[in-house]
Short mmCIF file of C-alpha atoms in Angstrom, two decimals:
data_model
loop_
_atom_site.label_atom_id
_atom_site.label_comp_id
_atom_site.label_asym_id
_atom_site.label_seq_id
_atom_site.Cartn_x
_atom_site.Cartn_y
_atom_site.Cartn_z
CA MET A 389 15.31 -5.02 2.14
CA ILE A 390 13.44 -4.57 -1.14
CA TYR A 391 10.66 -6.27 -2.06
CA ILE A 392 8.60 -6.14 -5.66
CA SER A 393 5.15 -5.62 -5.60
CA SER A 394 3.27 -8.28 -7.83
CA ALA A 395 1.62 -5.39 -9.30
CA CYS A 396 4.72 -5.55 -11.70
CA SER A 397 3.00 -8.44 -13.61
CA SER A 398 0.09 -7.83 -15.59
CA ARG A 399 -0.53 -11.75 -15.25
CA LYS A 400 -4.32 -12.04 -13.90
CA LYS A 401 -3.34 -15.58 -12.30
CA ILE A 402 -0.87 -14.44 -8.52
CA GLY A 403 0.71 -18.22 -9.21
CA GLU A 404 2.14 -16.97 -12.61
CA SER A 405 2.51 -13.49 -11.45
CA VAL A 406 5.12 -14.61 -8.80
CA LYS A 407 6.69 -17.01 -10.95
CA GLU A 408 7.52 -14.64 -13.53
CA ILE A 409 8.97 -12.49 -11.27
CA ALA A 410 11.01 -14.74 -9.05
CA GLU A 411 12.14 -16.44 -12.87
CA ARG A 412 13.65 -12.74 -12.80
CA GLY A 413 16.10 -13.91 -9.85
CA PHE A 414 13.98 -11.84 -7.55
CA THR A 415 12.64 -13.29 -4.15
CA ASN A 416 11.39 -10.77 -1.83
CA ILE A 417 7.68 -10.47 -3.31
CA GLU A 418 4.66 -8.05 -1.92
CA LEU A 419 1.28 -9.91 -2.87
CA THR A 420 -0.94 -6.83 -4.00
CA GLY A 421 -4.49 -5.82 -5.93
CA GLY A 422 -4.46 -6.79 -9.78
CA THR A 423 -5.11 -10.71 -10.06
CA HIS A 424 -8.53 -12.94 -9.86
CA TYR A 425 -9.84 -15.13 -7.00
CA TYR A 426 -9.19 -18.81 -8.47
CA ASN A 427 -9.06 -22.15 -6.42
CA ASP A 428 -5.82 -23.46 -5.34
CA TYR A 429 -3.98 -19.83 -5.34
CA GLU A 430 -3.13 -20.76 -1.89
CA MET A 431 -0.98 -23.85 -2.79
CA GLU A 432 0.55 -22.08 -6.16
CA LEU A 433 1.93 -19.77 -3.57
CA LEU A 434 3.53 -22.10 -1.19
CA GLN A 435 4.85 -24.24 -3.98
CA LEU A 436 6.36 -21.25 -5.56
CA GLN A 437 8.10 -20.17 -1.92
CA ASP A 438 9.33 -23.50 -1.44
CA GLN A 439 10.66 -23.49 -5.22
CA TYR A 440 12.57 -20.60 -5.59
CA SER A 441 13.47 -19.86 -1.70
CA LEU A 442 10.66 -16.53 -1.80
CA ASN A 443 9.33 -14.13 1.20
CA TYR A 444 6.30 -12.68 1.05
CA LEU A 445 4.20 -9.66 2.40
CA VAL A 446 0.90 -9.44 1.83
CA HIS A 447 -0.44 -6.05 1.25
CA ASN A 448 -4.14 -4.34 1.42
CA TYR A 449 -6.26 -5.77 -1.46
CA PHE A 450 -4.60 -9.38 -1.44
CA PRO A 451 -6.00 -12.40 -1.44
CA PRO A 452 -8.37 -11.36 -4.32
CA PRO A 453 -12.23 -11.60 -3.46
CA LYS A 454 -13.94 -13.99 -5.45
CA ASN A 455 -16.22 -11.05 -6.15
CA HIS A 456 -14.22 -7.81 -6.64
CA PHE A 457 -15.14 -4.34 -3.95
CA VAL A 458 -13.50 -1.41 -3.03
CA LEU A 459 -11.75 -1.93 0.89
CA ASN A 460 -12.69 0.42 3.00
CA LEU A 461 -12.70 -0.16 6.96
CA ALA A 462 -13.35 2.96 7.55
CA SER A 463 -16.97 2.89 5.65
CA LEU A 464 -20.22 3.35 7.85
CA ASN A 465 -22.36 0.80 4.93
CA ASP A 466 -22.49 -1.83 7.08
CA GLU A 467 -21.70 -4.50 3.95
CA ILE A 468 -18.73 -2.83 3.14
CA TYR A 469 -17.39 -2.17 6.26
CA GLU A 470 -18.32 -6.03 7.08
CA ARG A 471 -16.91 -6.99 3.42
CA SER A 472 -13.58 -4.99 4.40
CA LEU A 473 -12.92 -6.05 7.83
CA GLU A 474 -13.45 -10.14 6.59
CA HIS A 475 -11.15 -9.79 3.84
CA CYS A 476 -8.35 -8.21 6.29
CA LYS A 477 -9.65 -11.87 7.85
CA ASN A 478 -8.00 -13.68 5.16
CA ALA A 479 -5.34 -11.64 4.38
CA ILE A 480 -4.02 -12.61 8.50
CA THR A 481 -5.05 -15.88 8.02
CA LEU A 482 -2.85 -16.48 4.40
CA SER A 483 0.15 -14.01 6.07
CA LYS A 484 0.49 -16.91 8.67
CA LYS A 485 0.26 -19.45 6.42
CA LEU A 486 3.03 -17.57 4.43
CA GLY A 487 5.29 -16.97 7.09
CA SER A 488 5.01 -12.93 6.43
CA LYS A 489 5.56 -10.73 9.24
CA LYS A 490 4.01 -7.31 7.93
CA LEU A 491 0.56 -6.63 6.55
CA GLY A 492 -0.44 -3.35 5.37
CA PHE A 493 -3.86 -1.78 4.75
CA HIS A 494 -5.08 1.70 3.32
CA ALA A 495 -6.35 3.83 5.94
CA GLY A 496 -9.60 4.31 4.20
CA PHE A 497 -11.94 7.07 2.81
CA LEU A 498 -15.16 8.80 3.65
CA VAL A 499 -16.74 8.25 0.97
CA ASP A 500 -17.09 4.60 -0.46
CA ILE A 501 -15.52 4.09 -3.79
CA ARG A 502 -16.71 2.08 -6.90
CA VAL A 503 -14.79 -0.59 -8.12
CA LYS A 504 -14.39 1.25 -11.51
CA GLU A 505 -13.04 4.70 -9.51
CA ILE A 506 -9.81 3.08 -7.94
CA GLY A 507 -6.99 5.07 -8.99
CA GLN A 508 -9.02 7.56 -11.43
CA LYS A 509 -11.38 10.45 -10.65
CA ILE A 510 -13.94 9.67 -8.11
CA GLY A 511 -17.12 11.04 -8.31
CA LYS A 512 -18.42 13.35 -5.62
CA ASP A 513 -20.38 11.80 -2.68
CA LYS A 514 -21.35 12.99 0.11
CA LEU A 515 -18.79 13.01 2.96
CA PHE A 516 -18.86 10.50 5.73
CA ASN A 517 -18.74 11.95 9.27
CA LYS A 518 -14.90 11.95 9.75
CA ASN A 519 -15.62 11.45 13.57
CA GLN A 520 -17.21 8.45 12.74
CA ALA A 521 -15.09 7.07 10.30
CA ILE A 522 -11.77 7.14 11.85
CA ASN A 523 -13.77 5.24 14.90
CA ARG A 524 -15.41 2.66 12.78
CA PHE A 525 -11.75 2.07 11.45
CA CYS A 526 -10.11 1.43 14.80
CA ARG A 527 -12.65 -0.99 15.94
CA ALA A 528 -11.94 -2.74 13.00
CA PHE A 529 -8.07 -2.31 13.73
CA ASN A 530 -8.11 -3.01 17.24
CA ILE A 531 -10.30 -6.34 16.55
CA LEU A 532 -7.88 -7.39 13.64
CA LYS A 533 -4.94 -6.61 16.38
CA GLU A 534 -6.29 -9.21 18.28
CA LEU A 535 -6.04 -11.82 15.82
CA VAL A 536 -2.54 -11.39 14.74
CA GLY A 537 -0.99 -11.20 18.07
CA ASP A 538 2.59 -11.40 18.07
CA ASP A 539 2.86 -12.73 14.73
CA ILE A 540 2.52 -10.22 12.70
CA GLU A 541 3.02 -6.46 12.87
CA LEU A 542 -0.17 -4.31 11.09
CA TYR A 543 0.34 -1.33 9.00
CA ILE A 544 -1.65 1.79 7.93
CA GLU A 545 -0.61 2.99 4.65
CA ASN A 546 -1.12 6.66 4.22
CA ASN A 547 -3.60 7.36 1.17
CA VAL A 548 -3.10 9.81 -1.70
CA PHE A 549 -5.30 12.71 -2.09
CA SER A 550 -4.86 13.52 -6.63
CA GLN A 551 -5.51 16.75 -7.81
CA THR A 552 -8.09 16.16 -9.54
CA ASN A 553 -9.74 14.88 -6.28
CA ALA A 554 -8.75 17.84 -4.82
CA ARG A 555 -10.44 19.68 -7.51
CA THR A 556 -14.05 17.23 -7.06
CA TYR A 557 -14.00 17.81 -3.78
CA ASN A 558 -13.04 21.65 -3.81
CA GLY A 559 -10.39 21.38 -1.19
CA GLN A 560 -12.45 18.90 0.72
CA ASN A 561 -10.46 15.62 1.66
CA PRO A 562 -12.17 12.66 1.35
CA PHE A 563 -9.34 10.17 2.29
CA LEU A 564 -8.13 9.85 5.51
CA LEU A 565 -4.29 9.59 6.36
CA THR A 566 -2.61 11.62 4.01
CA ASP A 567 -0.40 13.51 5.88
CA TYR A 568 1.47 14.66 9.05
CA ASP A 569 -1.43 16.36 11.14
CA SER A 570 -3.43 13.03 10.07
CA TYR A 571 -1.30 10.50 10.88
CA LEU A 572 -1.12 12.21 14.42
CA GLU A 573 -4.97 12.14 14.08
CA PHE A 574 -4.69 8.44 13.93
CA ARG A 575 -2.19 8.28 16.97
CA ASP A 576 -4.06 10.10 19.43
CA ARG A 577 -6.56 7.17 18.79
CA LEU A 578 -4.52 3.48 17.57
CA GLU A 579 -1.23 2.70 17.97
CA PHE A 580 -0.21 1.45 14.64
CA GLU A 581 2.84 0.86 12.38
CA LEU A 582 3.10 3.16 9.49
CA LEU A 583 3.38 2.32 6.39
CA LEU A 584 4.86 5.36 4.32
CA ASP A 585 4.04 5.00 0.49
CA ILE A 586 6.62 7.76 -0.50
CA ALA A 587 4.44 8.48 -3.88
CA HIS A 588 0.99 8.72 -2.44
CA LEU A 589 3.06 11.86 0.08
CA LYS A 590 4.44 13.40 -2.53
CA VAL A 591 0.87 13.81 -4.87
CA SER A 592 -1.17 14.76 -1.83
CA VAL A 593 1.22 17.20 -0.08
CA ASN A 594 0.81 19.29 -3.12
CA SER A 595 -3.03 18.88 -3.15
CA LEU A 596 -3.03 19.95 0.37
CA LYS A 597 -0.21 22.78 -0.31
CA LEU A 598 2.19 21.45 1.74
CA ASP A 599 6.54 20.86 1.95
CA PHE A 600 7.38 17.69 0.49
CA ALA A 601 10.70 17.47 2.35
CA GLU A 602 9.28 18.72 5.36
CA GLN A 603 6.58 16.63 5.56
CA PHE A 604 8.16 13.51 4.30
CA GLY A 605 11.50 13.74 7.21
CA THR A 606 8.97 13.78 10.12
CA LEU A 607 6.88 10.69 8.93
CA PHE A 608 10.29 9.04 7.98
CA ASN A 609 10.82 8.80 11.69
CA HIS A 610 7.69 7.21 12.33
CA THR A 611 8.25 4.08 9.86
CA ASN A 612 10.22 0.85 8.99
CA TYR A 613 8.05 0.00 6.09
CA ILE A 614 7.88 2.40 2.95
CA HIS A 615 6.49 1.85 -0.85
CA ILE A 616 8.25 3.30 -3.60
CA SER A 617 7.41 4.83 -7.16
CA GLU A 618 7.69 7.93 -9.41
CA ASN A 619 5.33 10.13 -10.29
CA ASP A 620 4.28 13.60 -11.75
CA GLY A 621 3.11 15.11 -8.14
CA PHE A 622 -0.38 15.61 -9.20
CA HIS A 623 -2.01 11.94 -9.61
CA ASP A 624 -0.24 8.27 -8.41
CA GLN A 625 1.55 6.50 -11.42
CA ASN A 626 3.32 4.18 -9.92
CA ARG A 627 6.32 5.16 -12.44
CA GLY A 628 9.86 3.81 -12.53
CA PHE A 629 12.88 5.88 -11.72
CA ASN A 630 15.57 6.79 -13.81
CA GLN A 631 19.51 8.52 -12.41
CA ASP A 632 18.00 11.65 -13.06
CA SER A 633 15.07 11.48 -11.03
CA LYS A 634 14.24 14.20 -8.39
CA THR A 635 12.41 11.96 -5.77
CA LEU A 636 15.52 9.56 -5.40
CA ASP A 637 17.43 12.48 -5.22
CA GLU A 638 15.24 14.18 -2.51
CA LEU A 639 15.25 10.86 -0.55
CA ARG A 640 19.47 10.24 -0.59
CA ALA A 641 20.45 12.37 2.10
CA TYR A 642 17.70 9.74 4.56
CA ASP A 643 19.12 6.50 6.05
CA PHE A 644 16.98 3.60 4.53
CA ARG A 645 19.40 0.56 5.93
CA SER A 646 16.95 -0.64 8.22
CA LYS A 647 13.90 -0.38 6.42
CA THR A 648 11.43 -2.36 4.30
CA ILE A 649 10.98 -0.94 1.18
CA THR A 650 8.65 -2.61 -1.90
CA LEU A 651 9.18 -1.60 -5.21
CA GLU A 652 5.46 0.02 -6.39
CA ILE A 653 6.03 -0.13 -9.87
CA TYR A 654 3.42 -0.77 -12.62
CA ARG A 655 5.61 -1.24 -15.91
CA LYS A 656 6.87 -4.08 -18.13
CA LEU A 657 8.69 -6.37 -15.66
CA GLU A 658 11.78 -6.00 -18.04
CA SER A 659 12.42 -2.62 -16.30
CA ILE A 660 12.16 -3.54 -12.92
CA GLN A 661 15.76 -4.84 -12.92
CA GLN A 662 17.03 -1.34 -13.77
CA ASP A 663 14.83 0.50 -11.41
CA TYR A 664 15.93 -2.08 -8.48
CA GLU A 665 19.30 -1.53 -9.27
CA ILE A 666 19.30 2.47 -9.62
CA VAL A 667 17.35 2.67 -5.82
CA LYS A 668 19.60 0.07 -4.18
CA LYS A 669 22.40 2.51 -5.56
CA VAL A 670 20.54 6.03 -5.06
CA LEU A 671 19.78 5.10 -1.15
CA LYS A 672 22.68 2.68 -0.63
CA LEU A 673 20.99 -0.24 0.32
CA GLU A 674 22.51 -4.08 -0.06
CA ASN A 675 20.22 -7.06 -0.47
#
């Protein structure tokens, strides 16, 4: 099944974003960051779900908080940690209301990123103690896992380690779960499902000087939920695809038919139909 990320719409109210996507015929929509809080957003989502027969997934920085911050369940700053945990509890509550069966969020960071730095070069700060940060993340995850029960499957998404941030940190990696070894580091402490963002992996393995084909081939077997977009291999750009996409060419040998896929593409909505058809054809998907 292929979902469309709500981030493909530039609207700042999630109801407007969902309506814009639904009116183009897409009924599987992943709700993610990029919009602002307003009082009636839940009611609008439910009304639109009924009107267009929509299937929703809730992802990472959604629902929109009243005051923006950077979600980090690995933070050793108590205030940010507690805000992050509360945000994820709200995401669980919303997922249950919307009938969503999957909820994914990022693995966390060894620094507290500022709102203005999201998707950009981050400032150089002293890194948290990695063991303490992972332990804190695991504690939060287990709290959330008790809340979801059997209703929702929780997923941890691999982070992106860009070339710019690799230079800033002189090769030190301030992001958790960026490659197969760091995936195993989590699996040694925690039982979880992996949300594999292929674009994140493509960038991270370049920064870490690892082989993409080898890393992807291994991680692919550990996931049933995938994010996909194109980039230059150095930065996460959320680009769309064309028929000559190198990324898609590397993926065509794999069987995606049992996977949940989200097109996490940030460009004009008019182009999403083309991306959808290309991905569907290359990966031999029916939806």
